[in-house]
mmCIF file of C-alpha atoms and ligand atoms in Angstrom:
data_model
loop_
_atom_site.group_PDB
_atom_site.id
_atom_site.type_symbol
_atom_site.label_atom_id
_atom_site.label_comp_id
_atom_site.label_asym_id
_atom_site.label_seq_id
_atom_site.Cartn_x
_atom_site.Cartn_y
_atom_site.Cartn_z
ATOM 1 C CA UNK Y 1 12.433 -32.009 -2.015
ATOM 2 C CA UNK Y 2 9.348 -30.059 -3.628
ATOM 3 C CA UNK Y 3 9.595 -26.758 -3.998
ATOM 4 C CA UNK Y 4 8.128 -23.853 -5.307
ATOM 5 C CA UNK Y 5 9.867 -21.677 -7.866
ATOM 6 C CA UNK Y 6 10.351 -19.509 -10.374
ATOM 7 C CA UNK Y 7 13.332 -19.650 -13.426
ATOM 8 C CA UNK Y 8 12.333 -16.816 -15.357
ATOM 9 C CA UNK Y 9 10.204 -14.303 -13.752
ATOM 10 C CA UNK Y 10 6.192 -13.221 -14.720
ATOM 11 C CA UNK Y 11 2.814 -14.498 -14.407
ATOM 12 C CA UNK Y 12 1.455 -17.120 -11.791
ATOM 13 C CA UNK Y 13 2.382 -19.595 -14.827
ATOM 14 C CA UNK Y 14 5.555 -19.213 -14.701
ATOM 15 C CA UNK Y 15 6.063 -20.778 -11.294
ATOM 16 C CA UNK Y 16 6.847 -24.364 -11.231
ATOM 17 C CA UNK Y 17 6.204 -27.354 -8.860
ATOM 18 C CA UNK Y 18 9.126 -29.601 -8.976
ATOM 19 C CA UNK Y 19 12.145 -31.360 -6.457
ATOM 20 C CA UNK Y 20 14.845 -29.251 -6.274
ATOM 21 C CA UNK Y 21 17.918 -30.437 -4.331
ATOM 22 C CA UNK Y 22 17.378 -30.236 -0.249
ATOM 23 C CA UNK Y 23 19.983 -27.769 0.816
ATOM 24 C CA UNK Y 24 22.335 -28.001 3.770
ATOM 25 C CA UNK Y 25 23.093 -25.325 6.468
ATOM 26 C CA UNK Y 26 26.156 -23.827 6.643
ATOM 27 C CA UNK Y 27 27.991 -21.847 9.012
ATOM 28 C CA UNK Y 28 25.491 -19.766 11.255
ATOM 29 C CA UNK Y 29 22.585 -21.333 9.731
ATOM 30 C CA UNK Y 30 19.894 -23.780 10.058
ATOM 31 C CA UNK Y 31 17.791 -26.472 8.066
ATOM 32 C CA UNK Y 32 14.182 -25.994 8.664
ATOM 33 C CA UNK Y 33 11.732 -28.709 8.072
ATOM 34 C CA UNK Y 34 9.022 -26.462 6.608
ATOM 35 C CA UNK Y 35 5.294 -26.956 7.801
ATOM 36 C CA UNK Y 36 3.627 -23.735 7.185
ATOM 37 C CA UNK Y 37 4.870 -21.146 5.026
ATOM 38 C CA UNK Y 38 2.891 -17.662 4.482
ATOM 39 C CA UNK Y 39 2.215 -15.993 1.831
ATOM 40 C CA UNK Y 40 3.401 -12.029 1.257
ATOM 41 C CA UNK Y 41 3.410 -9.554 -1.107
ATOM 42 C CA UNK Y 42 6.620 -9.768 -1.406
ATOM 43 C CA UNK Y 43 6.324 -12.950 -2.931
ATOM 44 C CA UNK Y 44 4.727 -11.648 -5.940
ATOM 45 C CA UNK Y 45 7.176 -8.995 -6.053
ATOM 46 C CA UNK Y 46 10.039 -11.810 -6.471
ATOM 47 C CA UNK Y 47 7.810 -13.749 -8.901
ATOM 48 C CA UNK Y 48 7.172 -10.829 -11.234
ATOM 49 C CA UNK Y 49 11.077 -9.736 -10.947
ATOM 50 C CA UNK Y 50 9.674 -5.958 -9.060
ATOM 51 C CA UNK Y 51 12.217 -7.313 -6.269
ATOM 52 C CA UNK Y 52 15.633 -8.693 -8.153
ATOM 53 C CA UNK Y 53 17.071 -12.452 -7.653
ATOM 54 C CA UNK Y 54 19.217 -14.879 -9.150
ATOM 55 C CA UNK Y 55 17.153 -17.906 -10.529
ATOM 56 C CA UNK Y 56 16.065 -20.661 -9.679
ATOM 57 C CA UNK Y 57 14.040 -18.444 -7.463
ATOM 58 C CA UNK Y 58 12.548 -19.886 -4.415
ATOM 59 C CA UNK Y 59 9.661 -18.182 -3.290
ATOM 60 C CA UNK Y 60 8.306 -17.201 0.449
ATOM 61 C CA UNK Y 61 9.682 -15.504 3.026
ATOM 62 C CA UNK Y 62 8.341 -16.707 6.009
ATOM 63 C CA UNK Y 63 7.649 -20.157 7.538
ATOM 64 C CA UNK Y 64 7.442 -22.172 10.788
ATOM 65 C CA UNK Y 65 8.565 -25.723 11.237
ATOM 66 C CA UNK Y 66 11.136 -27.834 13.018
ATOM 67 C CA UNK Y 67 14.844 -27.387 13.061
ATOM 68 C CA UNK Y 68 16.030 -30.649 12.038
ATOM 69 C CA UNK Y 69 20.033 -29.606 11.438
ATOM 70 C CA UNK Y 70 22.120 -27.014 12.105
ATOM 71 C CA UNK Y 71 25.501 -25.760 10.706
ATOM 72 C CA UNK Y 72 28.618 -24.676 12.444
ATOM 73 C CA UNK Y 73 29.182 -22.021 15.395
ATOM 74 C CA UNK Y 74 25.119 -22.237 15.890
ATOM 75 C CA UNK Y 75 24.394 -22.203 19.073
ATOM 76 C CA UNK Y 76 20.421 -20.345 19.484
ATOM 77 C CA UNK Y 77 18.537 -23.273 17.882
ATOM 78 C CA UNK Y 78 19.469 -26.757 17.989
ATOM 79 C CA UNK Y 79 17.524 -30.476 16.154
ATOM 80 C CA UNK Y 80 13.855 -30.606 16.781
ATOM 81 C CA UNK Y 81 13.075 -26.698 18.103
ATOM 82 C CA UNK Y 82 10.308 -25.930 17.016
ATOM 83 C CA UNK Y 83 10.330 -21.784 15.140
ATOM 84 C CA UNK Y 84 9.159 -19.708 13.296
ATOM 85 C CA UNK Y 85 10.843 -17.048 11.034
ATOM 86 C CA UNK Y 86 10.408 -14.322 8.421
ATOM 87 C CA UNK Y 87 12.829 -11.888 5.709
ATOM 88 C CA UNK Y 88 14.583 -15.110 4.504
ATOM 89 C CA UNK Y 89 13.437 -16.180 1.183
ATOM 90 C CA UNK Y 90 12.861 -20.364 0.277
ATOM 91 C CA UNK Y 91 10.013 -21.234 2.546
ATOM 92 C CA UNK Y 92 8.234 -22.300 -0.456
ATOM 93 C CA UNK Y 93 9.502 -25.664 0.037
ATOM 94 C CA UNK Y 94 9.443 -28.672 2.030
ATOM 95 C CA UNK Y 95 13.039 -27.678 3.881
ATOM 96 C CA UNK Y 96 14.996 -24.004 4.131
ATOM 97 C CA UNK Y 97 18.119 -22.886 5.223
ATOM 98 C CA UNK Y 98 17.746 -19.704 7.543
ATOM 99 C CA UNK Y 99 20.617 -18.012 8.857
ATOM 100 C CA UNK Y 100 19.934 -19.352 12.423
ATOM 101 C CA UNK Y 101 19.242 -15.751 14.234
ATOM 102 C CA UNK Y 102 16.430 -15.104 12.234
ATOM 103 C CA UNK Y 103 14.641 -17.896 14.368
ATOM 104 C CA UNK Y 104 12.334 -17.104 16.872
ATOM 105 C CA UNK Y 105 11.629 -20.475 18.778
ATOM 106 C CA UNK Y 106 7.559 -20.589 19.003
ATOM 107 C CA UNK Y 107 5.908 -21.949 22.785
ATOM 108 C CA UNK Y 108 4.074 -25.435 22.406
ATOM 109 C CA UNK Y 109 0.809 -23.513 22.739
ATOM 110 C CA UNK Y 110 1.440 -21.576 19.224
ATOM 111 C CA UNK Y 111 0.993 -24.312 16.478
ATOM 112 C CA UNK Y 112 3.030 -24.157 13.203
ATOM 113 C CA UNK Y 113 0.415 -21.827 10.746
ATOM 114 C CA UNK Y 114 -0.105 -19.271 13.719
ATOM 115 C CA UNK Y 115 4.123 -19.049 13.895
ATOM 116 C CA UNK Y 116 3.718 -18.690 10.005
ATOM 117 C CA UNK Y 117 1.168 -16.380 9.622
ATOM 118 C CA UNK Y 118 2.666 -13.993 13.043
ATOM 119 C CA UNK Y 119 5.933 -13.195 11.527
ATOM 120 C CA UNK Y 120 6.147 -11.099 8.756
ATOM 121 C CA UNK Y 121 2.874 -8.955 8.756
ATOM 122 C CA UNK Y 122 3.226 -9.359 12.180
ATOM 123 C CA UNK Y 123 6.820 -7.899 12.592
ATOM 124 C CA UNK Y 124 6.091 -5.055 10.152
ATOM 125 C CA UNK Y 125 2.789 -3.994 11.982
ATOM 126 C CA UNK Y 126 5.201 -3.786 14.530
ATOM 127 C CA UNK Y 127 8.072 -1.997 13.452
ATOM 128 C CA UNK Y 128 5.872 0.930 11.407
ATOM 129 C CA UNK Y 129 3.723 1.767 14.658
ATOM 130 C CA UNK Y 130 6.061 1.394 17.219
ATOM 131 C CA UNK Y 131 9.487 2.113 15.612
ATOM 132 C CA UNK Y 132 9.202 4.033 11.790
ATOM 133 C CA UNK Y 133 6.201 6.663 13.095
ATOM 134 C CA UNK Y 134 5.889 5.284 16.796
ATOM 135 C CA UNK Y 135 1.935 6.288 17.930
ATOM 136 C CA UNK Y 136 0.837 7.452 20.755
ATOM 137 C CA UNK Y 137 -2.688 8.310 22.282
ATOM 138 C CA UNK Y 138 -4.826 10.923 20.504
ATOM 139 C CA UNK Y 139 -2.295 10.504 16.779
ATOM 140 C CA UNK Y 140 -4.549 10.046 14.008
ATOM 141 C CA UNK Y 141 -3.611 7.744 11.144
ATOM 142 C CA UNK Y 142 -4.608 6.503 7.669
ATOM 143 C CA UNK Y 143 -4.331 2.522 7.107
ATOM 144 C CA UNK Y 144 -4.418 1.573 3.447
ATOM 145 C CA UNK Y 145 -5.796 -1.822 2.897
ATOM 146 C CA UNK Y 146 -6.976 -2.053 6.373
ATOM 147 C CA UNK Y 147 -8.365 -5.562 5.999
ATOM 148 C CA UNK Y 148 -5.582 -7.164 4.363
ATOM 149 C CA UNK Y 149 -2.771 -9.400 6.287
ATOM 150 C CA UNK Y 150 -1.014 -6.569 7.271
ATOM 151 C CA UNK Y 151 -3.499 -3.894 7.317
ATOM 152 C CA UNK Y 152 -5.431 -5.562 10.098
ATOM 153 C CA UNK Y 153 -2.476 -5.866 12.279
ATOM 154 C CA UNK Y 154 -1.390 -2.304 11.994
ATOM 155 C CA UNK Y 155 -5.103 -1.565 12.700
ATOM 156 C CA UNK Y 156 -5.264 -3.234 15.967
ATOM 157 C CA UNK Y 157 -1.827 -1.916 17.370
ATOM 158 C CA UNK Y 158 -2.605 1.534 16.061
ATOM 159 C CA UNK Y 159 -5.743 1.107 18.651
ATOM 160 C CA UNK Y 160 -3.744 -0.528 21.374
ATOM 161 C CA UNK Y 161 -1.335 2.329 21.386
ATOM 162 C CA UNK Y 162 -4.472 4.523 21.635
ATOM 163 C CA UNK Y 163 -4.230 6.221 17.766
ATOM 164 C CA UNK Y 164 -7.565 7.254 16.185
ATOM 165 C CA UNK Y 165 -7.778 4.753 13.391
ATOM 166 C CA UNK Y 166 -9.058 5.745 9.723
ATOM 167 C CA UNK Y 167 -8.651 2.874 7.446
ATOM 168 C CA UNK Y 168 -9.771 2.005 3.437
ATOM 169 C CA UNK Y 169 -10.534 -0.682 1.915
ATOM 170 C CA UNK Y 170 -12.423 -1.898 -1.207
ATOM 171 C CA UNK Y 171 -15.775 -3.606 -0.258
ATOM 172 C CA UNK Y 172 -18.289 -3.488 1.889
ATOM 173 C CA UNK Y 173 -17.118 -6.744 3.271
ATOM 174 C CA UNK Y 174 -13.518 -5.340 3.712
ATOM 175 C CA UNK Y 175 -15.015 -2.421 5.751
ATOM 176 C CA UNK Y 176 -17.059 -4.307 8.479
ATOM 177 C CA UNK Y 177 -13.643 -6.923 9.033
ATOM 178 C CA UNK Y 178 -11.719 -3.358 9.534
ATOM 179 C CA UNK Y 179 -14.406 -2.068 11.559
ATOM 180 C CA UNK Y 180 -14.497 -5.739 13.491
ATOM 181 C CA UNK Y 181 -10.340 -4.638 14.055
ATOM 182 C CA UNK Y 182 -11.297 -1.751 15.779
ATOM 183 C CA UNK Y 183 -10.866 0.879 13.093
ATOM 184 C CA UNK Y 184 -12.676 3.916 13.956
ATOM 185 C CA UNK Y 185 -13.552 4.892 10.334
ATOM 186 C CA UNK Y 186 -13.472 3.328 7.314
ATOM 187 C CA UNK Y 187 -13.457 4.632 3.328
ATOM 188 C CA UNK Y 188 -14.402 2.626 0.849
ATOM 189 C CA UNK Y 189 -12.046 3.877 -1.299
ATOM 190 C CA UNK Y 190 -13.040 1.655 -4.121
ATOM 191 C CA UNK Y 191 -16.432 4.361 -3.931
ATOM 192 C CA UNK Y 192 -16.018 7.364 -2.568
ATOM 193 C CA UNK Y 193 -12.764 10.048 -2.376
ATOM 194 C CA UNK Y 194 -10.466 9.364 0.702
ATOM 195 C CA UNK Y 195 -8.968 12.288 0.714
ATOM 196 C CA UNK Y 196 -12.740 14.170 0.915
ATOM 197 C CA UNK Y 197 -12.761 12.645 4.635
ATOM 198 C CA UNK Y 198 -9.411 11.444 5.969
ATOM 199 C CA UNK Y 199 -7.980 15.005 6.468
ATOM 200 C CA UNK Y 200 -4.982 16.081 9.147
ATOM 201 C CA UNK Y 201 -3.670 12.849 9.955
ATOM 202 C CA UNK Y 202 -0.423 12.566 11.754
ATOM 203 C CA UNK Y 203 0.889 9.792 9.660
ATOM 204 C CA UNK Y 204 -0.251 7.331 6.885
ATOM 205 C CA UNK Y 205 0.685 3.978 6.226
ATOM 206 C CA UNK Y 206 0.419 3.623 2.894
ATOM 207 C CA UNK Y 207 1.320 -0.278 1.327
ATOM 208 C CA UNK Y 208 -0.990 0.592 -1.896
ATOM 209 C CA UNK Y 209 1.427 2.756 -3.474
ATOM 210 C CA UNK Y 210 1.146 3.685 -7.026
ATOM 211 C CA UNK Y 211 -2.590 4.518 -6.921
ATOM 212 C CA UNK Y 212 -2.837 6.281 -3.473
ATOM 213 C CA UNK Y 213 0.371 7.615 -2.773
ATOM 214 C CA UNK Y 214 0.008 11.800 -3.958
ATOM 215 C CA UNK Y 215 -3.586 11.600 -2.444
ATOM 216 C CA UNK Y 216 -2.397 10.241 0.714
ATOM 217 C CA UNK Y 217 0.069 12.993 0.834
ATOM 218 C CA UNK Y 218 -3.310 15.446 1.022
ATOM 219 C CA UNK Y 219 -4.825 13.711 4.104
ATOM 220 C CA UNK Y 220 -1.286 14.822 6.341
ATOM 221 C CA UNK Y 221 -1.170 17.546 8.895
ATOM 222 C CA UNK Y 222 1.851 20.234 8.322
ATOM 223 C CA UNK Y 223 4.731 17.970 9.485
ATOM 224 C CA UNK Y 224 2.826 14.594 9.202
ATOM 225 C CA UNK Y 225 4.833 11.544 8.436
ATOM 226 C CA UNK Y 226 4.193 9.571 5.304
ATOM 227 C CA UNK Y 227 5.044 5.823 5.199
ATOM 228 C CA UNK Y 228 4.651 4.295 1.661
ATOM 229 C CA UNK Y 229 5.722 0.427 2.284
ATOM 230 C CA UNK Y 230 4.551 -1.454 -0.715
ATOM 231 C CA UNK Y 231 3.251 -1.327 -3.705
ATOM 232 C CA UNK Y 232 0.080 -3.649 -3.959
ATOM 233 C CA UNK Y 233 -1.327 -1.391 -7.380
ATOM 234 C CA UNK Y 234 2.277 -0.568 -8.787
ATOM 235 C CA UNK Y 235 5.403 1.234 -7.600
ATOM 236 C CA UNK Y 236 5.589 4.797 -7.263
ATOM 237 C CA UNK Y 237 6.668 6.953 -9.985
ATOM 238 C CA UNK Y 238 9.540 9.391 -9.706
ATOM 239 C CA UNK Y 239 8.660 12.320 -7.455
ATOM 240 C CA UNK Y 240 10.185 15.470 -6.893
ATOM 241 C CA UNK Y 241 10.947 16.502 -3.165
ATOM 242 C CA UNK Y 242 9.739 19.618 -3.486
ATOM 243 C CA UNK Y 243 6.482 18.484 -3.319
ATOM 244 C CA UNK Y 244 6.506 17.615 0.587
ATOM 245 C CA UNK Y 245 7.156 21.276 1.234
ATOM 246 C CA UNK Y 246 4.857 22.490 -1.161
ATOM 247 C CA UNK Y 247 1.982 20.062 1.053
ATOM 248 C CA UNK Y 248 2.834 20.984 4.413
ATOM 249 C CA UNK Y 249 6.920 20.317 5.318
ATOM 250 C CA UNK Y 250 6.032 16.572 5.115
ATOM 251 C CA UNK Y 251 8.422 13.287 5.839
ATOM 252 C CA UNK Y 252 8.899 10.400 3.655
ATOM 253 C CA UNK Y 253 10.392 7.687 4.461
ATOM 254 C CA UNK Y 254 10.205 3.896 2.244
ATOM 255 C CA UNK Y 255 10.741 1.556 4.909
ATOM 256 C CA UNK Y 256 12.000 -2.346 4.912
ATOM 257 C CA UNK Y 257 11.133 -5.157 7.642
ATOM 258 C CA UNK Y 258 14.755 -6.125 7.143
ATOM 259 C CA UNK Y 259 15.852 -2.639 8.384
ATOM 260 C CA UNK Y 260 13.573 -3.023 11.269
ATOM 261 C CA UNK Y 261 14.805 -6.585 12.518
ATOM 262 C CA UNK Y 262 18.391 -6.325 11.543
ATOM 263 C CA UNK Y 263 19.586 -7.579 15.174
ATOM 264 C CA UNK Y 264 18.585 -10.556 16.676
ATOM 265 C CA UNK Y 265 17.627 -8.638 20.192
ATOM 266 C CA UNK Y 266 15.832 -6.373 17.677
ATOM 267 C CA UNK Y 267 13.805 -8.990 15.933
ATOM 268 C CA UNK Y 268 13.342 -11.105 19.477
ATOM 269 C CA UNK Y 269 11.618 -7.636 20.486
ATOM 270 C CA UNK Y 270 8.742 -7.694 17.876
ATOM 271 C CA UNK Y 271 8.490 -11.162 17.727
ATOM 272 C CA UNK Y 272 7.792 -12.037 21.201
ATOM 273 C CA UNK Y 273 5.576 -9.032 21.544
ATOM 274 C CA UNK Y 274 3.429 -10.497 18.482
ATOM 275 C CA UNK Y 275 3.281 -14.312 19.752
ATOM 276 C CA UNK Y 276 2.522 -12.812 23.130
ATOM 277 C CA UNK Y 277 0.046 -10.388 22.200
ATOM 278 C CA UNK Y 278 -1.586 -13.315 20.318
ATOM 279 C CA UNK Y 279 -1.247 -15.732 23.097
ATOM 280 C CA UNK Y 280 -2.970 -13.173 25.072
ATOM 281 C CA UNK Y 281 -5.885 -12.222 23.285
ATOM 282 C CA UNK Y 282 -4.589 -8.955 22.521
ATOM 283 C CA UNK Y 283 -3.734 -9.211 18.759
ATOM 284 C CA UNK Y 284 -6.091 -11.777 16.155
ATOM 285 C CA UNK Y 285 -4.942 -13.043 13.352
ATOM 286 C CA UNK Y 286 -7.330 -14.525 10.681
ATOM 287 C CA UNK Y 287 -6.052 -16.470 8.225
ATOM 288 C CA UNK Y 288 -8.090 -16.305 4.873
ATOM 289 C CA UNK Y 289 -7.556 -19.393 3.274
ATOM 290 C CA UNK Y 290 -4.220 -22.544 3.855
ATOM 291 C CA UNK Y 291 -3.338 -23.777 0.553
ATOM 292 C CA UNK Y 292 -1.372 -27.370 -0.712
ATOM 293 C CA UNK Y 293 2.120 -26.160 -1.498
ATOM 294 C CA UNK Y 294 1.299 -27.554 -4.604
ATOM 295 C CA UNK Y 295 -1.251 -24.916 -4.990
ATOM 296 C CA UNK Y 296 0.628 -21.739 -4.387
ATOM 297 C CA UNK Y 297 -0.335 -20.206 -8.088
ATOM 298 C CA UNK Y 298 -3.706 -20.432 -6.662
ATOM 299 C CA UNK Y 299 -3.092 -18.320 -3.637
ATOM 300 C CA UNK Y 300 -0.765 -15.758 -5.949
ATOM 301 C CA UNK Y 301 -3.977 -15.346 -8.117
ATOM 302 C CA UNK Y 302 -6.508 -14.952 -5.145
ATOM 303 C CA UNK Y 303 -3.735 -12.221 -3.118
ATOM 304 C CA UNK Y 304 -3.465 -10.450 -6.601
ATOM 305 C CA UNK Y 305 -7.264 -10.439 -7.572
ATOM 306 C CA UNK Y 306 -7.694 -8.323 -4.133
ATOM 307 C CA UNK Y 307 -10.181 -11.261 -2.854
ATOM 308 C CA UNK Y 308 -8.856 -12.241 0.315
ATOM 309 C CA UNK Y 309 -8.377 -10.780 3.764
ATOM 310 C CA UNK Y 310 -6.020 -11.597 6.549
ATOM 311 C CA UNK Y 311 -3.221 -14.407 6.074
ATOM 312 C CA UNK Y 312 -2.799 -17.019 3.434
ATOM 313 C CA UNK Y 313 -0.798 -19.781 4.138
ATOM 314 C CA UNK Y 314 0.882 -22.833 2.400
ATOM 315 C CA UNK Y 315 0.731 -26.211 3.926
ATOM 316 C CA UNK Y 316 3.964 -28.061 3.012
ATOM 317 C CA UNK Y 317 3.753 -30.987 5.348
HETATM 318 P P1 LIG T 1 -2.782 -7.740 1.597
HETATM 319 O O1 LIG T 1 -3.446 -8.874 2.288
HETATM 320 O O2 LIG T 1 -2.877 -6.406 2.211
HETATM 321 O O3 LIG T 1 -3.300 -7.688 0.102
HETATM 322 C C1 LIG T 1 -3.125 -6.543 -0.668
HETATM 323 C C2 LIG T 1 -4.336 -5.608 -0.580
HETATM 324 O O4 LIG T 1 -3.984 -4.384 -1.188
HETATM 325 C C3 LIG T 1 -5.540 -6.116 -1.342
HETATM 326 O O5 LIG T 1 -6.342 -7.042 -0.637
HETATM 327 C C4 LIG T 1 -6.274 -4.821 -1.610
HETATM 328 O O6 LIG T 1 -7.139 -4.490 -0.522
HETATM 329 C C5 LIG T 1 -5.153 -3.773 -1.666
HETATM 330 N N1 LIG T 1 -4.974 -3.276 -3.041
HETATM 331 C C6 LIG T 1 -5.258 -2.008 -3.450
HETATM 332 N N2 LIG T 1 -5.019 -1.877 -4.744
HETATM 333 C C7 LIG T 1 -4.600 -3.082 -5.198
HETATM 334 C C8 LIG T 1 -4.230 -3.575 -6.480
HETATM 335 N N3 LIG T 1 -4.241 -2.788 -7.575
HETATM 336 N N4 LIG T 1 -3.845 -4.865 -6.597
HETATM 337 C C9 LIG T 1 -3.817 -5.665 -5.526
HETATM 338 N N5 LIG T 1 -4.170 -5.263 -4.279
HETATM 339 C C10 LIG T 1 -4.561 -3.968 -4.104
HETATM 340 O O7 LIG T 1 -1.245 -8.150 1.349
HETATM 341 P P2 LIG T 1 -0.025 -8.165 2.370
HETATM 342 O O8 LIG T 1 -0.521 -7.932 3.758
HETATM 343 O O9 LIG T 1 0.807 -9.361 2.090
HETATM 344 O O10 LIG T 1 0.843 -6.921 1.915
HETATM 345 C C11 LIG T 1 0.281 -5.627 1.942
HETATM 346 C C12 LIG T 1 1.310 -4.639 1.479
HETATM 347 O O11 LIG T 1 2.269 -4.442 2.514
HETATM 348 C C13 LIG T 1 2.069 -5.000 0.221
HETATM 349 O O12 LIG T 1 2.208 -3.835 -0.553
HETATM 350 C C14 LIG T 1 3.407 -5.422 0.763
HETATM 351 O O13 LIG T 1 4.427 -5.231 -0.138
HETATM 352 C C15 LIG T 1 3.551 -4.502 1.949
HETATM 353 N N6 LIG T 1 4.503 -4.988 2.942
HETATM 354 C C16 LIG T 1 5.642 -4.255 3.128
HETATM 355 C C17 LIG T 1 6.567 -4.619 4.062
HETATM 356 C C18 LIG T 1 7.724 -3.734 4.330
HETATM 357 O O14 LIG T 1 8.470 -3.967 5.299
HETATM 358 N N7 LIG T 1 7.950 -2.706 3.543
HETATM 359 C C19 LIG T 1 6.432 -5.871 4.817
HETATM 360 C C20 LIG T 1 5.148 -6.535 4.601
HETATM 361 C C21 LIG T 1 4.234 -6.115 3.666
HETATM 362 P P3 LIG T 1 -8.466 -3.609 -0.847
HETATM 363 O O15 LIG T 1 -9.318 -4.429 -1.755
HETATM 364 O O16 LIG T 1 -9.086 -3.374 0.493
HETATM 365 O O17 LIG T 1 -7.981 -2.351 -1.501
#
């Protein structure tokens, strides 16, 4: 099968277009016949060796396709369901095996790139406002990269659960798409000082990292939470705890997706609210850009180069 992969970690050179064997499912998993795989983040992380594997890495975490064989003692998904998954890395390819409660079977009315796209920004918009600092009407919060993938998402749930939304992003462009989300402010951060005019927030979500994370820590009220979940511009250096009393008796917490969707009744929870919120109306996804699998350097380079907003996705077949 084609895949997309990496043997020794780096650049977007280093990744390689090639067959690799098609694997088969074993116990408690499935074989997914990959259609649309998303792009993350966290891909680039496994590319550039930030996030540890054993090679020949596979990349993507997230996909949506058909279940075309299963493995023993599975008994959620059987040949020819159609689902959609995230948090299990290999999608990068034309088939997967996912350990088979990680699927989330998608309706007929949700095609293949919205199931890819939904799931992992999707299910991590979900977890940080409703689980990791849950909002509720009249909160204030910061967004970081408000009109990226997952920034968007977290914008439009931070409004549905009635938050006062501040977000930044990097253009002008950026701010009216954040705006568009229903952000109620946005800082060009790119421009002007964020700090200067996000002040007392009850929580930010912070997936910049290295070049926001000690100013974010200004913009919290005594008490606020502070949610640093990625590391778009670097990771975070060492930090001493004594600075969160020395701001205000602040939290920190560096919270996974996997932590947040570690049971299947957990993950069926944000899942179905995402595909239903989308099937509703509620919750828009915009997807940036869907690449040939073949192409997937190209869509590293564009996610890196800060160029895109909202989802990019790989077409496999
Ligand atoms: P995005 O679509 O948000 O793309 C990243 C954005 O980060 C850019 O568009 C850019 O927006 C901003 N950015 C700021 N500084 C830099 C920089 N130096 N280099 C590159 N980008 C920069 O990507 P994703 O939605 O896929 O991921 C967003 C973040 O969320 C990542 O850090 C990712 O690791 C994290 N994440 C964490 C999860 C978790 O569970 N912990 C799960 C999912 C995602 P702008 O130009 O507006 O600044």
């Amino acid at each position: 099968m084609k895949a997309v992969y990496v043997e020794q970690t780096g650049g977007v050179e280093n990744l390689k277009y090639a067959d690799l064997p098609k694997p088969s499912p074993g116990a408690g998993q499935a074989l997914v016949k990959i259609v649309a795989s998303g792009v993350n983040y966290i891909d680039v992380y496994f590319r550039k060796g930030v996030y540890p594997a054993p090679p020949p890495i596979v990349l993507g975490s997230e996909g949506a396709g058909t279940v075309e064989a299963v493995g023993p003692d599975v008994t959620n998904v059987a040949a020819g369901d159609r689902v959609a998954y995230a948090m299990a890395r290999g999608s990068y390819a034309e088939y997967a095996v996912v350990p088979a409660w990680q699927l989330v079977k998608i309706p007929a009315s949700v095609d293949f790139q919205t199931g890819a796209a939904a799931m992992l920004q999707g299910m991590t918009a979900h977890y940080l406002t409703h689980s990791t600092y849950p909002l509720k009407p009249g909160d204030s919060c910061l967004i970081h990269a408000a009109a990226g993938g997952t920034g968007r998402l977290i914008v439009q749930m931070a409004k549905m659960l009635g938050a006062h939304v501040v977000g930044t992003v990097g253009t002008e462009e950026k701010a009216k798409q954040a705006k568009d989300c229903g952000a109620d402010e946005v800082i060009i951060y790119t421009k002007e000082d964020f700090t200067a005019k996000a002040k007392g927030m009850h929580v930010v979500y912070d997936s910049v990292g290295q070049s926001t994370f000690m100013k974010s820590l200004d913009c919290l009220r005594p008490r606020g939470m502070m949610v640093s979940f990625g590391n778009a511009s670097g990771p975070v250096p060492d930090f001493a705890p004594l600075i969160l009393s020395q701001k205000g008796s602040l939290y920190l917490t560096r919270p996974s997706l996997a932590n947040y969707s570690s049971t299947a009744d957990e993950l069926d929870w944000r899942a179905n609210d995402v595909l239903n919120w989308i099937g509703q109306g509620k919750l828009r996804l915009h997807i940036h850009k869907v690449y040939p699998l073949a192409d997937a350097a190209e869509a590293h380079r564009d996610l890196e180069s800060r160029k895109t907003t909202g989802k990019l996705l790989l077409s496999v077949s």
